[in-house]
Amino acid sequence: MKTLIKGIHHITAIAGNPQANVDFYSGVLGLRLVKKTINFDAPDVYHFYFGDEFGAPGTVFTTFPFAGARKGTKGTGELTYTAFSIPKTSLEYWIERLKKYDVTVSDKLTRFGKELIRFEDHDGMGIELVANDEDDRKGWTYGQIPLAHSIRGFYGATLYLTDKEGTADLLTKHMDYHFIAEENGRFRYGTEGKPGDIVDILVNPDASRGQQSAGTVHHLAFRTENTDTQLQIQQLLWDNGYQTTEVKDRNYFKSIYFRSPGGVLFEIATDEPGFAIDEEEAHLGELIKLPEWAEPSRKKIEAGLIPVTLNPASYV
Ligand code: ZN
């Protein structure tokens, strides 16, 4: 059967200081800064995209960094942990590496038979590294991390909800997801059940709602092949009572947004055209790229942004 949704496209979080954000995701975690642009809905704020070499869908963690933003709080109605996939034998490497940069790392946890570690970035953003041997993506490195240990892309995401029914229905009835397994109140869904498409719903009816600010996720984007399949999903969602936005042009993909029943903002983003449309692949992320409509205001926009430097080599 032809599916319209192929897993996770990107995850977008709110962050604090932009330099600290680049240092952590490119320096410590070793993701490639594939695009340095602005928030199209708030052009005075950066939008950073971190991913693999070309920012393939399923690898891209993106941030809106607000210098001086207060920290948000984790709670229900949020995506609380973003899980990245690492090779099965790389867990010890990452524990050592994170400790070297003063990151407080959890003990090794086991979930659905796989070992993982959990930690937070300087803003309190929840991250997990899941060790597995099911990921055939090759990873990427600036050189400071051996390629053999590099992050492969997303493993999955945890949605923390007071009630799973509405979101589970949406995923399984209209978004090509199926239920995989349950463990300790954690309900796992996937399109194929492979790294990059896993969505877990963790239920706690009594927990308080999260507060969105620095260190919390803004939205979860799912991938679809192209604008045709995107319009098909939009129609399907409308037919089933979900209100979506119109299609928005995000330059590197096209997007629709809608609020999932559990409270998390969902997006459906196209795999096309990708991050090489306005920069050569060898130089992704080096310059501030703006959408055409913002170019006339470039001077003013750049003057309002804190300059950031990309310096992964100092995170050996
Ligand atoms: Zn997005």
Tab-separated table of C-alpha atoms and ligand atoms in Angstrom:
chain	number	residue	atom	x	y	z
A	1	MET	CA	0.000	0.000	0.000
A	2	LYS	CA	1.286	3.467	-0.855
A	3	THR	CA	1.700	5.539	2.284
A	4	LEU	CA	1.572	9.314	2.373
A	5	ILE	CA	3.597	9.740	5.566
A	6	LYS	CA	7.115	8.302	5.786
A	7	GLY	CA	8.145	9.076	9.352
A	8	ILE	CA	9.665	12.150	10.977
A	9	HIS	CA	10.874	15.030	8.785
A	10	HIS	CA	12.223	17.460	11.389
A	11	ILE	CA	11.764	18.512	15.012
A	12	THR	CA	11.819	22.191	15.889
A	13	ALA	CA	12.677	23.515	19.340
A	14	ILE	CA	12.885	26.867	21.055
A	15	ALA	CA	16.349	27.656	22.386
A	16	GLY	CA	18.180	30.390	24.274
A	17	ASN	CA	21.545	31.866	23.303
A	18	PRO	CA	22.250	31.209	19.587
A	19	GLN	CA	26.007	30.694	19.992
A	20	ALA	CA	25.505	28.191	22.810
A	21	ASN	CA	22.942	26.446	20.621
A	22	VAL	CA	25.332	26.102	17.655
A	23	ASP	CA	28.154	25.031	19.958
A	24	PHE	CA	26.077	22.258	21.488
A	25	TYR	CA	24.425	20.773	18.409
A	26	SER	CA	27.341	21.166	15.964
A	27	GLY	CA	30.240	21.087	18.412
A	28	VAL	CA	29.253	18.583	21.105
A	29	LEU	CA	26.690	16.451	19.233
A	30	GLY	CA	28.397	16.900	15.874
A	31	LEU	CA	25.359	17.564	13.716
A	32	ARG	CA	25.985	19.590	10.587
A	33	LEU	CA	24.589	23.105	10.603
A	34	VAL	CA	22.977	22.758	7.177
A	35	LYS	CA	21.116	26.066	7.190
A	36	LYS	CA	21.358	29.361	8.976
A	37	THR	CA	18.255	31.353	8.171
A	38	ILE	CA	15.515	33.268	9.990
A	39	ASN	CA	12.189	32.293	11.438
A	40	PHE	CA	9.928	33.094	8.466
A	41	ASP	CA	7.145	34.079	10.878
A	42	ALA	CA	9.442	36.191	13.113
A	43	PRO	CA	12.367	37.459	10.982
A	44	ASP	CA	14.228	38.947	13.947
A	45	VAL	CA	15.057	35.431	15.195
A	46	TYR	CA	17.394	32.875	13.635
A	47	HIS	CA	16.245	29.517	12.413
A	48	PHE	CA	19.057	26.948	12.578
A	49	TYR	CA	18.804	23.541	10.930
A	50	PHE	CA	21.132	20.786	12.167
A	51	GLY	CA	21.263	17.445	10.362
A	52	ASP	CA	23.429	15.043	8.416
A	53	GLU	CA	25.544	16.026	5.427
A	54	PHE	CA	22.691	17.315	3.297
A	55	GLY	CA	20.020	17.634	5.969
A	56	ALA	CA	18.100	14.549	4.857
A	57	PRO	CA	14.532	14.340	6.151
A	58	GLY	CA	14.586	12.352	9.365
A	59	THR	CA	17.872	13.855	10.539
A	60	VAL	CA	17.015	17.528	10.992
A	61	PHE	CA	16.729	19.118	14.414
A	62	THR	CA	15.917	22.811	14.075
A	63	THR	CA	15.932	25.654	16.581
A	64	PHE	CA	14.588	29.151	17.069
A	65	PRO	CA	17.181	30.622	19.462
A	66	PHE	CA	16.043	33.618	21.525
A	67	ALA	CA	18.963	35.118	23.448
A	68	GLY	CA	17.943	35.567	27.078
A	69	ALA	CA	14.745	33.539	26.792
A	70	ARG	CA	13.492	32.085	30.053
A	71	LYS	CA	13.432	28.309	30.296
A	72	GLY	CA	10.219	26.460	29.560
A	73	THR	CA	9.023	23.505	31.600
A	74	LYS	CA	8.496	19.953	30.512
A	75	GLY	CA	4.947	18.752	30.860
A	76	THR	CA	2.034	17.242	29.050
A	77	GLY	CA	0.953	18.391	25.634
A	78	GLU	CA	4.589	18.467	24.562
A	79	LEU	CA	7.237	16.511	22.765
A	80	THR	CA	9.510	16.095	25.779
A	81	TYR	CA	12.396	13.992	24.438
A	82	THR	CA	13.969	13.909	21.000
A	83	ALA	CA	15.814	10.650	20.455
A	84	PHE	CA	18.758	10.378	18.085
A	85	SER	CA	20.059	7.109	16.714
A	86	ILE	CA	23.643	5.987	17.324
A	87	PRO	CA	25.437	2.732	16.468
A	88	LYS	CA	24.936	-0.078	18.928
A	89	THR	CA	28.565	-0.013	20.061
A	90	SER	CA	28.770	3.781	20.522
A	91	LEU	CA	27.057	4.287	23.869
A	92	GLU	CA	30.269	4.323	25.933
A	93	TYR	CA	31.853	6.786	23.527
A	94	TRP	CA	28.931	9.185	23.972
A	95	ILE	CA	28.811	8.845	27.750
A	96	GLU	CA	32.482	9.810	27.895
A	97	ARG	CA	32.085	12.614	25.387
A	98	LEU	CA	29.088	14.198	27.085
A	99	LYS	CA	30.751	14.016	30.506
A	100	LYS	CA	33.792	15.762	29.038
A	101	TYR	CA	31.526	18.713	28.210
A	102	ASP	CA	29.892	18.687	31.658
A	103	VAL	CA	26.597	17.282	30.455
A	104	THR	CA	24.792	15.330	33.177
A	105	VAL	CA	24.035	11.958	31.605
A	106	SER	CA	21.535	9.410	32.915
A	107	ASP	CA	22.501	5.857	33.707
A	108	LYS	CA	22.004	3.490	30.812
A	109	LEU	CA	18.318	2.822	30.385
A	110	THR	CA	16.714	-0.050	28.500
A	111	ARG	CA	13.538	0.480	26.494
A	112	PHE	CA	11.950	-2.008	24.146
A	113	GLY	CA	15.170	-4.008	24.383
A	114	LYS	CA	17.509	-1.183	23.388
A	115	GLU	CA	19.983	0.708	25.528
A	116	LEU	CA	19.847	4.463	25.635
A	117	ILE	CA	21.038	7.471	27.594
A	118	ARG	CA	19.150	10.634	28.377
A	119	PHE	CA	20.374	14.175	29.033
A	120	GLU	CA	19.476	17.818	28.563
A	121	ASP	CA	21.172	20.614	26.697
A	122	HIS	CA	22.000	23.927	28.456
A	123	ASP	CA	18.423	25.141	27.860
A	124	GLY	CA	16.905	21.998	29.395
A	125	MET	CA	15.999	20.431	26.050
A	126	GLY	CA	15.463	16.693	26.478
A	127	ILE	CA	17.666	14.502	24.306
A	128	GLU	CA	18.148	10.748	24.138
A	129	LEU	CA	20.685	8.651	22.261
A	130	VAL	CA	19.391	5.209	21.374
A	131	ALA	CA	21.992	2.547	20.566
A	132	ASN	CA	20.821	0.188	17.865
A	133	ASP	CA	21.963	-1.878	14.894
A	134	GLU	CA	18.933	-1.186	12.710
A	135	ASP	CA	20.045	2.081	11.183
A	136	ASP	CA	21.637	1.964	7.733
A	137	ARG	CA	22.095	5.750	7.442
A	138	LYS	CA	25.777	6.531	7.255
A	139	GLY	CA	25.967	9.554	9.561
A	140	TRP	CA	28.224	12.530	9.087
A	141	THR	CA	31.043	14.277	10.907
A	142	TYR	CA	32.880	17.593	10.935
A	143	GLY	CA	35.875	15.528	11.969
A	144	GLN	CA	35.830	15.987	15.735
A	145	ILE	CA	33.783	12.812	16.242
A	146	PRO	CA	34.768	9.526	14.573
A	147	LEU	CA	32.284	8.776	11.802
A	148	ALA	CA	31.803	5.313	13.294
A	149	HIS	CA	30.215	6.903	16.394
A	150	SER	CA	28.352	9.785	14.749
A	151	ILE	CA	24.654	10.411	15.144
A	152	ARG	CA	22.691	8.811	12.276
A	153	GLY	CA	19.595	10.977	12.480
A	154	PHE	CA	16.473	10.733	14.582
A	155	TYR	CA	15.522	7.547	16.314
A	156	GLY	CA	12.146	8.897	17.401
A	157	ALA	CA	10.268	11.236	19.683
A	158	THR	CA	8.335	11.030	22.932
A	159	LEU	CA	4.973	12.787	23.186
A	160	TYR	CA	3.983	13.267	26.813
A	161	LEU	CA	0.187	13.364	26.998
A	162	THR	CA	-2.600	13.169	29.571
A	163	ASP	CA	-4.566	10.900	27.260
A	164	LYS	CA	-3.362	8.980	24.245
A	165	GLU	CA	-6.624	8.197	22.477
A	166	GLY	CA	-7.034	11.224	20.218
A	167	THR	CA	-3.413	11.332	19.101
A	168	ALA	CA	-3.196	7.551	18.688
A	169	ASP	CA	-6.321	7.677	16.506
A	170	LEU	CA	-4.882	10.463	14.397
A	171	LEU	CA	-1.570	8.628	13.905
A	172	THR	CA	-3.019	5.218	13.155
A	173	LYS	CA	-6.148	6.137	11.199
A	174	HIS	CA	-4.987	9.112	9.145
A	175	MET	CA	-1.195	9.278	9.217
A	176	ASP	CA	0.002	5.793	8.160
A	177	TYR	CA	1.295	4.925	11.635
A	178	HIS	CA	0.624	1.628	13.351
A	179	PHE	CA	0.849	0.516	16.945
A	180	ILE	CA	4.048	-1.438	17.644
A	181	ALA	CA	4.203	-2.221	21.373
A	182	GLU	CA	3.575	-0.960	24.913
A	183	GLU	CA	6.031	-0.900	27.818
A	184	ASN	CA	5.514	0.815	31.206
A	185	GLY	CA	2.811	3.172	29.959
A	186	ARG	CA	4.799	4.021	26.844
A	187	PHE	CA	2.928	3.257	23.623
A	188	ARG	CA	5.112	2.946	20.544
A	189	TYR	CA	3.982	3.736	17.006
A	190	GLY	CA	5.839	3.693	13.711
A	191	THR	CA	5.301	3.783	9.974
A	192	GLU	CA	7.815	0.974	9.470
A	193	GLY	CA	9.060	0.914	13.052
A	194	LYS	CA	12.600	1.885	12.066
A	195	PRO	CA	14.921	4.604	13.398
A	196	GLY	CA	13.578	7.901	12.091
A	197	ASP	CA	9.906	7.039	12.203
A	198	ILE	CA	9.265	6.073	15.836
A	199	VAL	CA	6.717	8.078	17.848
A	200	ASP	CA	6.133	7.105	21.479
A	201	ILE	CA	3.187	8.329	23.501
A	202	LEU	CA	3.897	8.385	27.228
A	203	VAL	CA	0.715	8.812	29.233
A	204	ASN	CA	0.294	10.552	32.571
A	205	PRO	CA	-3.246	11.802	33.253
A	206	ASP	CA	-2.188	13.704	36.387
A	207	ALA	CA	0.867	15.595	35.165
A	208	SER	CA	0.733	19.316	34.586
A	209	ARG	CA	0.980	20.950	31.205
A	210	GLY	CA	4.320	21.969	29.828
A	211	GLN	CA	5.179	25.602	29.274
A	212	GLN	CA	6.699	26.438	25.972
A	213	SER	CA	9.876	28.499	26.016
A	214	ALA	CA	13.613	27.829	25.713
A	215	GLY	CA	14.391	24.132	25.989
A	216	THR	CA	11.037	22.876	24.773
A	217	VAL	CA	9.907	21.583	21.399
A	218	HIS	CA	7.763	23.842	19.246
A	219	HIS	CA	6.537	21.253	16.770
A	220	LEU	CA	7.003	17.811	15.262
A	221	ALA	CA	7.106	17.595	11.472
A	222	PHE	CA	6.297	14.414	9.582
A	223	ARG	CA	7.572	13.772	6.101
A	224	THR	CA	5.688	13.328	2.880
A	225	GLU	CA	7.188	12.858	-0.563
A	226	ASN	CA	6.004	15.934	-2.443
A	227	THR	CA	3.354	18.622	-2.804
A	228	ASP	CA	0.858	16.174	-4.363
A	229	THR	CA	0.999	13.789	-1.417
A	230	GLN	CA	0.883	16.785	0.920
A	231	LEU	CA	-2.382	18.003	-0.613
A	232	GLN	CA	-3.789	14.484	-0.335
A	233	ILE	CA	-3.019	14.418	3.396
A	234	GLN	CA	-4.421	17.899	3.869
A	235	GLN	CA	-7.694	16.823	2.233
A	236	LEU	CA	-7.759	13.640	4.281
A	237	LEU	CA	-7.268	15.614	7.500
A	238	TRP	CA	-9.975	18.101	6.538
A	239	ASP	CA	-12.362	15.239	5.692
A	240	ASN	CA	-11.804	13.902	9.208
A	241	GLY	CA	-12.396	17.140	11.050
A	242	TYR	CA	-8.837	18.424	11.545
A	243	GLN	CA	-8.177	22.078	10.823
A	244	THR	CA	-4.883	22.613	9.026
A	245	THR	CA	-3.189	25.758	7.815
A	246	GLU	CA	-2.836	26.454	4.109
A	247	VAL	CA	0.374	25.234	2.475
A	248	LYS	CA	3.289	27.454	3.553
A	249	ASP	CA	6.476	27.775	1.541
A	250	ARG	CA	9.429	27.168	3.862
A	251	ASN	CA	11.932	27.458	0.984
A	252	TYR	CA	13.534	24.068	1.722
A	253	PHE	CA	10.178	22.258	1.948
A	254	LYS	CA	6.484	23.074	1.938
A	255	SER	CA	4.467	22.748	5.122
A	256	ILE	CA	1.030	22.492	6.620
A	257	TYR	CA	0.439	22.692	10.363
A	258	PHE	CA	-2.278	21.510	12.688
A	259	ARG	CA	-2.753	20.932	16.405
A	260	SER	CA	-2.895	17.247	17.363
A	261	PRO	CA	-5.557	16.248	19.922
A	262	GLY	CA	-2.950	15.767	22.671
A	263	GLY	CA	-1.750	19.361	22.266
A	264	VAL	CA	1.463	18.919	20.250
A	265	LEU	CA	1.719	21.030	17.099
A	266	PHE	CA	2.129	18.742	14.077
A	267	GLU	CA	3.483	19.694	10.682
A	268	ILE	CA	3.534	17.781	7.419
A	269	ALA	CA	6.598	18.769	5.381
A	270	THR	CA	7.656	17.720	1.893
A	271	ASP	CA	10.956	15.909	1.217
A	272	GLU	CA	11.471	18.290	-1.713
A	273	PRO	CA	13.341	20.472	-2.535
A	274	GLY	CA	15.882	20.283	0.341
A	275	PHE	CA	18.681	22.501	1.606
A	276	ALA	CA	20.854	22.706	-1.515
A	277	ILE	CA	18.485	25.016	-3.408
A	278	ASP	CA	20.207	28.225	-2.273
A	279	GLU	CA	23.717	27.080	-1.285
A	280	GLU	CA	26.250	24.616	-2.614
A	281	GLU	CA	26.328	21.375	-0.687
A	282	ALA	CA	29.954	21.900	0.335
A	283	HIS	CA	29.069	25.234	1.947
A	284	LEU	CA	25.736	24.568	3.597
A	285	GLY	CA	25.126	26.644	6.699
A	286	GLU	CA	28.013	29.051	6.237
A	287	LEU	CA	26.077	32.205	5.309
A	288	ILE	CA	22.813	33.628	6.539
A	289	LYS	CA	20.293	32.629	3.870
A	290	LEU	CA	17.050	34.530	3.502
A	291	PRO	CA	13.889	33.801	1.562
A	292	GLU	CA	13.418	36.018	-1.472
A	293	TRP	CA	10.813	38.193	0.210
A	294	ALA	CA	13.210	39.052	3.038
A	295	GLU	CA	16.243	39.910	0.868
A	296	PRO	CA	15.337	43.608	0.539
A	297	SER	CA	15.521	43.854	4.357
A	298	ARG	CA	18.760	41.850	4.685
A	299	LYS	CA	20.766	44.697	6.177
A	300	LYS	CA	18.198	45.409	8.837
A	301	ILE	CA	17.651	41.707	9.599
A	302	GLU	CA	21.360	40.934	9.929
A	303	ALA	CA	21.865	43.957	12.172
A	304	GLY	CA	19.289	42.503	14.582
A	305	LEU	CA	20.875	39.039	14.777
A	306	ILE	CA	23.666	38.119	17.178
A	307	PRO	CA	26.637	36.942	15.072
A	308	VAL	CA	27.460	33.268	15.593
A	309	THR	CA	30.565	31.318	14.686
A	310	LEU	CA	30.694	27.679	13.791
A	311	ASN	CA	33.675	26.077	15.456
A	312	PRO	CA	33.270	22.299	15.729
A	313	ALA	CA	37.042	21.734	15.647
A	314	SER	CA	37.320	23.086	19.187
A	315	TYR	CA	34.999	20.292	20.387
A	316	VAL	CA	37.409	17.411	19.881
B	1	ZN	ZN	8.767	22.854	11.019
